[in-house]
Coordinates of C-alpha atoms in Angstrom, one line a residue:
M1 CA 18.3 -20.7 15.4
K2 CA 17.2 -20.4 11.8
R3 CA 14.1 -22.5 12.5
L4 CA 13.2 -20.2 15.4
K5 CA 13.6 -17.1 13.2
D6 CA 11.4 -18.7 10.6
N7 CA 8.7 -19.4 13.2
K8 CA 8.8 -15.8 14.3
C9 CA 8.6 -14.6 10.7
F10 CA 5.6 -16.9 10.2
F11 CA 3.8 -15.4 13.2
V12 CA 4.5 -11.8 12.1
L13 CA 3.2 -12.7 8.6
L14 CA 0.1 -14.3 10.3
F15 CA -0.3 -11.0 12.1
L16 CA -0.1 -9.1 8.8
A17 CA -2.5 -11.5 7.1
L18 CA -5.2 -10.9 9.9
F19 CA -4.6 -7.2 9.9
G20 CA -4.6 -7.0 6.1
F21 CA -7.9 -8.9 6.1
S22 CA -9.4 -6.4 8.5
I23 CA -8.3 -3.6 6.1
G24 CA -9.9 -5.4 3.2
V25 CA -13.3 -5.8 4.9
F26 CA -13.8 -2.2 5.7
D27 CA -11.4 0.2 3.9
N28 CA -13.0 -0.3 0.5
Y29 CA -16.4 0.6 2.0
R30 CA -15.2 3.5 4.2
E31 CA -16.5 6.1 1.8
L32 CA -19.9 4.5 1.5
W33 CA -20.1 4.2 5.4
L34 CA -19.4 7.9 5.6
D35 CA -21.9 8.7 2.9
Y36 CA -24.5 6.6 4.7
N37 CA -23.8 8.6 7.8
G38 CA -24.7 11.9 6.1
L39 CA -21.4 13.2 4.9
S40 CA -21.4 14.9 1.5
T41 CA -18.9 13.9 -1.2
Q42 CA -16.9 17.0 -0.5
E43 CA -16.8 16.3 3.2
I44 CA -15.6 12.7 2.5
S45 CA -12.8 14.0 0.3
H46 CA -11.8 16.4 3.0
V47 CA -11.7 13.6 5.6
I48 CA -9.4 11.5 3.3
S49 CA -7.2 14.5 2.5
V50 CA -6.7 15.6 6.1
S51 CA -6.1 12.0 7.1
Y52 CA -3.1 11.9 4.7
I53 CA -1.6 14.9 6.6
V54 CA -2.3 13.2 9.9
T55 CA -0.7 10.0 8.5
V56 CA 2.5 11.8 7.6
L57 CA 2.7 13.6 11.0
L58 CA 2.1 10.3 12.9
L59 CA 4.6 8.4 10.8
F60 CA 7.3 11.0 11.4
F61 CA 6.5 11.2 15.2
F62 CA 6.6 7.4 15.4
T63 CA 9.9 7.3 13.5
I64 CA 11.6 9.9 15.6
K65 CA 10.3 8.8 19.0
V66 CA 10.1 5.0 18.8
S67 CA 13.5 3.3 18.8
A68 CA 14.3 0.2 16.8
D69 CA 13.9 -2.1 19.8
K70 CA 10.4 -0.8 20.6
I71 CA 8.7 -1.2 17.2
K72 CA 6.6 -4.1 18.3
K73 CA 5.3 -2.1 21.3
G74 CA 4.6 0.8 19.0
I75 CA 2.6 -1.3 16.6
L76 CA 0.6 -2.9 19.4
F77 CA -0.1 0.5 20.9
S78 CA -1.2 1.9 17.5
L79 CA -3.4 -1.2 16.9
A80 CA -5.0 -0.9 20.3
I81 CA -5.8 2.8 19.6
K82 CA -7.2 1.9 16.2
I83 CA -9.5 -0.8 17.7
I84 CA -10.8 1.7 20.3
I85 CA -11.4 4.4 17.6
E86 CA -13.3 1.9 15.4
S87 CA -15.3 0.7 18.4
F88 CA -16.5 4.3 19.0
L89 CA -17.3 4.6 15.3
I90 CA -19.5 1.6 15.5
F91 CA -21.6 3.3 18.2
L92 CA -21.5 6.7 16.3
N93 CA -23.2 5.1 13.3
N94 CA -26.5 6.9 12.5
S95 CA -25.8 9.3 15.4
K96 CA -25.5 12.4 13.1
M97 CA -22.4 13.5 15.2
I98 CA -20.6 14.6 12.1
F99 CA -17.7 16.3 13.8
W100 CA -16.7 13.2 15.9
L101 CA -17.2 10.9 12.9
K102 CA -14.7 13.0 10.9
F103 CA -12.3 13.5 13.7
L104 CA -12.1 9.8 14.6
M105 CA -11.9 8.7 11.0
F106 CA -8.8 10.9 10.5
F107 CA -6.9 8.9 13.0
D108 CA -8.4 5.5 12.0
I109 CA -6.9 6.0 8.5
A110 CA -3.6 7.4 9.9
F111 CA -3.0 4.5 12.4
T112 CA -3.8 2.0 9.6
Q113 CA -1.0 3.4 7.4
L114 CA 1.3 3.7 10.4
I115 CA 1.0 0.0 11.3
V116 CA 1.4 -1.2 7.7
A117 CA 4.5 1.0 7.4
S118 CA 6.1 -0.5 10.5
V119 CA 5.6 -4.2 9.9
Y120 CA 8.7 -4.8 7.7
P121 CA 11.1 -3.0 10.0
L122 CA 9.8 -5.3 12.7
M123 CA 10.6 -8.3 10.5
M124 CA 14.0 -7.0 9.7
S125 CA 15.0 -7.5 13.4
L126 CA 14.6 -11.2 12.5
T127 CA 16.1 -11.5 9.0
K128 CA 16.5 -9.5 5.8
D129 CA 16.2 -10.8 2.2
D130 CA 14.3 -10.0 -1.0
I131 CA 12.1 -13.2 -0.7
L132 CA 10.9 -12.2 2.8
Y133 CA 10.1 -8.7 1.5
T134 CA 8.1 -10.2 -1.4
K135 CA 6.3 -12.5 1.0
K136 CA 5.4 -9.5 3.2
N137 CA 3.9 -7.7 0.1
F138 CA 2.2 -10.9 -1.0
V139 CA 0.5 -11.5 2.3
E140 CA -0.5 -7.9 2.8
S141 CA -2.0 -7.5 -0.6
L142 CA -3.7 -11.0 -0.9
S143 CA -5.3 -10.9 2.6
S144 CA -6.7 -7.4 1.9
K145 CA -8.2 -8.6 -1.4
L146 CA -9.7 -11.7 0.3
G147 CA -11.3 -9.5 2.9
F148 CA -12.7 -7.3 0.1
L149 CA -13.9 -10.4 -1.8
L150 CA -15.7 -11.7 1.3
V151 CA -17.7 -8.6 2.1
S152 CA -18.4 -7.9 -1.6
Y153 CA -20.3 -11.2 -1.5
L154 CA -21.9 -10.6 2.0
I155 CA -23.1 -7.0 1.6
G156 CA -26.9 -6.7 1.5
R157 CA -27.5 -10.4 2.5
S158 CA -29.6 -11.2 5.6
F159 CA -28.3 -13.4 8.4
F160 CA -30.7 -14.2 11.4
N161 CA -32.9 -11.3 10.3
K162 CA -29.9 -8.9 10.3
V163 CA -28.7 -7.3 7.1
F164 CA -24.9 -7.4 6.5
N165 CA -24.3 -3.7 6.0
Y166 CA -21.3 -1.2 6.1
N167 CA -21.4 -1.0 9.8
T168 CA -21.2 -4.8 10.0
C169 CA -18.0 -4.5 7.8
L170 CA -16.6 -2.2 10.4
L171 CA -17.5 -4.7 13.2
L172 CA -15.8 -7.5 11.3
A173 CA -12.7 -5.3 10.8
I174 CA -12.5 -4.8 14.6
I175 CA -12.7 -8.5 15.2
F176 CA -9.8 -9.3 12.8
S177 CA -7.8 -6.4 14.2
F178 CA -8.2 -7.9 17.7
L179 CA -7.1 -11.3 16.4
A180 CA -4.0 -9.7 14.8
F181 CA -3.3 -7.9 18.1
S182 CA -3.5 -11.2 20.0
V183 CA -1.1 -13.0 17.6
L184 CA 1.5 -10.2 17.7
I185 CA 1.4 -9.8 21.5
L186 CA 2.0 -13.6 21.9
T187 CA 4.9 -13.5 19.4
K188 CA 8.2 -13.1 21.3
I189 CA 10.7 -10.9 19.4
S190 CA 14.1 -10.3 20.9
Q191 CA 15.0 -6.8 21.7
N192 CA 17.3 -5.1 19.2
T193 CA 20.6 -4.0 20.4
L194 CA 19.9 -0.5 19.1
K195 CA 18.2 1.4 21.8
E196 CA 18.6 5.0 21.0
N197 CA 15.9 7.1 19.2
L198 CA 16.4 8.3 15.7
N199 CA 18.8 11.2 15.4
I200 CA 17.6 13.3 12.5
K201 CA 21.0 15.0 11.8
E202 CA 22.7 11.6 11.7
A203 CA 20.0 10.3 9.4
I204 CA 20.4 13.2 7.0
K205 CA 24.2 12.7 7.0
Y206 CA 23.7 9.0 6.3
F207 CA 21.3 9.7 3.3
N208 CA 23.7 12.4 2.0
N209 CA 26.4 9.8 1.9
N210 CA 24.0 7.4 0.1
K211 CA 22.4 9.8 -2.4
C212 CA 21.1 6.9 -4.5
I213 CA 18.4 6.6 -1.8
Y214 CA 17.1 10.1 -2.8
L215 CA 16.8 8.8 -6.4
Y216 CA 14.8 5.8 -5.1
F217 CA 12.4 8.2 -3.3
I218 CA 11.9 10.2 -6.5
H219 CA 11.3 6.9 -8.4
N220 CA 8.8 5.8 -5.8
M221 CA 6.9 9.1 -6.0
M222 CA 6.8 9.2 -9.8
G223 CA 5.7 5.5 -10.0
S224 CA 2.8 6.2 -7.7
M225 CA 1.9 9.4 -9.6
I226 CA 1.9 7.6 -13.0
W227 CA -0.1 4.7 -11.6
S228 CA -2.8 6.9 -10.0
S229 CA -3.0 9.2 -13.0
V230 CA -4.3 6.2 -15.0
W231 CA -5.8 4.1 -12.2
G232 CA -6.7 6.6 -9.5
L233 CA -10.5 6.0 -9.7
P234 CA -10.7 2.3 -10.5
L235 CA -14.4 1.6 -10.1
L236 CA -15.4 4.7 -12.0
I237 CA -12.9 3.8 -14.8
L238 CA -14.4 0.4 -15.3
T239 CA -18.0 1.4 -15.0
A240 CA -18.0 4.8 -16.8
K241 CA -15.4 4.2 -19.4
L242 CA -15.7 0.5 -20.1
N243 CA -19.4 0.1 -19.1
F244 CA -18.9 -2.8 -16.6
S245 CA -21.4 -3.2 -13.8
S246 CA -20.0 -2.4 -10.3
N247 CA -20.1 -6.1 -9.3
I248 CA -18.2 -7.2 -12.4
A249 CA -15.7 -4.3 -11.9
S250 CA -15.1 -5.3 -8.3
Y251 CA -14.5 -9.0 -9.2
L252 CA -12.3 -8.1 -12.1
I253 CA -10.1 -5.9 -9.8
L254 CA -10.0 -8.6 -7.2
G255 CA -9.3 -11.5 -9.6
I256 CA -6.5 -9.8 -11.5
G257 CA -5.1 -8.5 -8.3
I258 CA -4.9 -12.0 -6.8
I259 CA -3.2 -13.3 -10.0
S260 CA -0.7 -10.4 -9.6
N261 CA 0.1 -11.6 -6.0
F262 CA 0.8 -15.1 -7.2
L263 CA 2.9 -13.9 -10.1
A264 CA 5.0 -11.9 -7.7
M265 CA 5.9 -15.0 -5.8
L266 CA 6.4 -17.1 -8.9
I267 CA 8.7 -14.5 -10.5
V268 CA 10.9 -13.9 -7.5
K269 CA 11.4 -17.6 -6.9
K270 CA 11.4 -19.2 -10.4
L271 CA 11.5 -16.5 -13.2
R272 CA 13.8 -13.9 -11.7
F273 CA 16.1 -12.5 -14.4
K274 CA 19.7 -11.8 -13.6
N275 CA 19.6 -8.7 -15.8
D276 CA 17.5 -6.0 -13.9
H277 CA 17.1 -4.0 -17.2
I278 CA 15.0 -6.9 -18.5
N279 CA 12.9 -6.8 -15.3
V280 CA 12.5 -3.0 -15.7
F281 CA 11.3 -3.4 -19.2
F282 CA 8.6 -5.8 -18.2
K283 CA 7.5 -3.7 -15.2
Y284 CA 7.7 -0.2 -16.9
G285 CA 8.7 -0.4 -20.5
M286 CA 5.8 -2.4 -21.7
R287 CA 3.5 0.1 -19.9
I288 CA 4.9 2.9 -22.1
I289 CA 4.3 0.8 -25.2
L290 CA 0.6 0.2 -24.2
Y291 CA 0.2 3.9 -23.3
F292 CA 1.4 4.8 -26.8
L293 CA -0.9 2.3 -28.4
V294 CA -3.9 3.8 -26.6
L295 CA -2.6 7.3 -27.8
I296 CA -2.5 6.3 -31.5
T297 CA -5.6 4.1 -31.6
N298 CA -8.0 5.7 -29.0
N299 CA -9.5 2.2 -28.8
L300 CA -11.4 0.8 -25.8
V301 CA -10.1 -2.7 -26.3
V302 CA -6.5 -1.5 -26.3
F303 CA -7.3 0.6 -23.2
F304 CA -8.7 -2.5 -21.5
I305 CA -5.6 -4.5 -22.3
M306 CA -3.5 -1.7 -20.9
I307 CA -5.5 -1.8 -17.6
V308 CA -5.2 -5.5 -17.3
Y309 CA -1.4 -5.3 -17.8
L310 CA -1.1 -2.6 -15.2
L311 CA -3.0 -4.7 -12.7
L312 CA -1.0 -7.9 -13.5
T313 CA 2.3 -6.1 -13.1
D314 CA 1.3 -4.2 -9.9
C315 CA 2.9 -6.7 -7.5
P316 CA 5.7 -8.5 -9.5
Y317 CA 9.2 -7.1 -9.8
E318 CA 9.1 -5.2 -6.5
F319 CA 12.4 -6.8 -5.7
I320 CA 14.2 -4.6 -8.3
F321 CA 14.3 -1.7 -6.0
S322 CA 12.2 -1.8 -2.9
G323 CA 13.6 -5.0 -1.4
Y324 CA 17.2 -4.0 -2.2
F325 CA 17.1 -0.5 -0.6
I326 CA 15.0 -1.5 2.4
N327 CA 17.2 -4.6 3.1
N328 CA 20.5 -2.9 2.5
V329 CA 20.0 0.4 4.4
S330 CA 21.5 0.5 7.9
E331 CA 19.1 -1.2 10.3
K332 CA 19.2 2.0 12.3
Y333 CA 17.4 3.9 9.5
S334 CA 15.2 1.0 8.1
L335 CA 12.0 2.4 9.7
L336 CA 12.7 5.9 8.5
L337 CA 13.3 4.6 5.0
T338 CA 10.0 2.7 5.1
V339 CA 8.2 5.8 6.4
L340 CA 9.6 8.0 3.6
K341 CA 8.7 5.3 1.1
Y342 CA 5.1 5.5 2.2
C343 CA 5.1 9.3 2.4
T344 CA 6.5 9.8 -1.1
A345 CA 4.0 7.3 -2.4
L346 CA 1.1 9.2 -0.8
I347 CA 2.4 12.5 -2.4
G348 CA 2.6 10.7 -5.8
N349 CA -0.9 9.2 -5.4
S350 CA -2.4 12.6 -4.5
V351 CA -1.0 14.3 -7.6
G352 CA -1.9 11.3 -9.8
V353 CA -5.5 11.2 -8.6
F354 CA -5.7 15.0 -9.3
L355 CA -4.5 14.4 -12.9
C356 CA -6.9 11.5 -13.3
G357 CA -9.8 13.7 -12.3
M358 CA -8.8 16.5 -14.6
V359 CA -8.7 14.3 -17.8
F360 CA -11.3 11.7 -16.8
N361 CA -14.1 12.9 -19.1
W362 CA -11.8 13.5 -22.1
S363 CA -11.0 11.0 -24.8
L364 CA -8.8 8.0 -24.1
R365 CA -6.0 9.6 -26.0
I366 CA -6.0 12.6 -23.7
Y367 CA -6.6 10.5 -20.7
V368 CA -3.4 8.5 -21.0
M369 CA -1.3 11.5 -22.1
P370 CA 0.0 12.5 -18.7
A371 CA 0.9 8.9 -17.9
F372 CA 2.7 8.5 -21.2
V373 CA 4.8 11.6 -20.8
L374 CA 5.6 11.0 -17.1
A375 CA 6.4 7.3 -17.8
I376 CA 9.1 8.1 -20.4
I377 CA 10.8 10.4 -17.8
H378 CA 10.3 7.7 -15.1
Y379 CA 11.8 5.0 -17.3
V380 CA 15.0 7.0 -17.9
L381 CA 15.2 7.6 -14.1
V382 CA 14.7 3.9 -13.4
K383 CA 17.4 2.8 -15.8
N384 CA 19.8 5.3 -14.1
L385 CA 18.8 3.9 -10.7
V386 CA 19.5 0.4 -11.8
D387 CA 23.0 1.4 -12.9
Q388 CA 23.7 3.2 -9.6
R389 CA 22.4 0.2 -7.7
K390 CA 24.8 -2.1 -9.6
T391 CA 27.6 0.2 -8.6
L392 CA 26.6 0.1 -5.0
V393 CA 26.5 -3.8 -5.1
K394 CA 30.0 -3.9 -6.6
N395 CA 31.4 -1.6 -3.9

């Protein structure tokens, strides 16, 4: 039985790897594809902003209307719609049909987020543990980075007298999305015994009886806000502030990101401290120290060290909170919790990018000030959350 579950988990992870790869080959070039098709910078920002709203609406609709035993069908349906939408976008390239380009792109971004948010609840129908959660994050992040790495190398090159361009990236994304669809549709997952749709009143009552979950959502939103306030415009930060070329900046982000993925797996298996306060210090406390060093030195080298540490600690230590809360919430509300996790992160990212844009052209000292102030508040919140989590474990 255990071997059967392991095989099913493997195929779900394979699905996620293929889908993550499809995200990596196009999502990083989405803005450039829209720019190539005649959209202004302001229009592109509006497309992304509205897509966040569509994402939240779709996520809540999916959560309320799709019962736990139908998550696989919901993911397959969403992926099929995404493939159809992207196929239309392929043919709309260079068409100057701006309205339809924007309209379809709203839903392409939204369905992508919807699928990513639904994968782990699907895996939870097979098994629940922190290592599986870390594997899921590892596969999702690494495959996306590998997709990005591949197209970064291929963009602008000629094959059989055809130039590999942004539209080719979109075509490649469709191919890998179809492969992911094929893997998931062939993966047999037993139906969950829970067949009813989500009851919002019962969900609110459940969360009210487990108020620590609310604190987790606040932590998730603040963490995303702080991250984006410093790293919300990555390529611009590396090129404008640190004078890297765009190619070197891309490879730097990818390289450190991949190391971060492997560190996450190494730490959760071999270097996992029993004291969560130690883990919290390495994840968040060291960042505060580095923010402070940038504040007092206003030095580019210190700033670069801070950026490298942020990227290295992006994936590790996720088991401190995310794995625990998602694995220990009632299975009936696991999808809702995952959806709220994504939504609070989106809100945090939105505010963080706004702060990043406000202080971008100021000195390094002013640039890290919002992150430094927010990070101190966040660290106090995180320590409190660790203590409350320990109390829940004892009970």
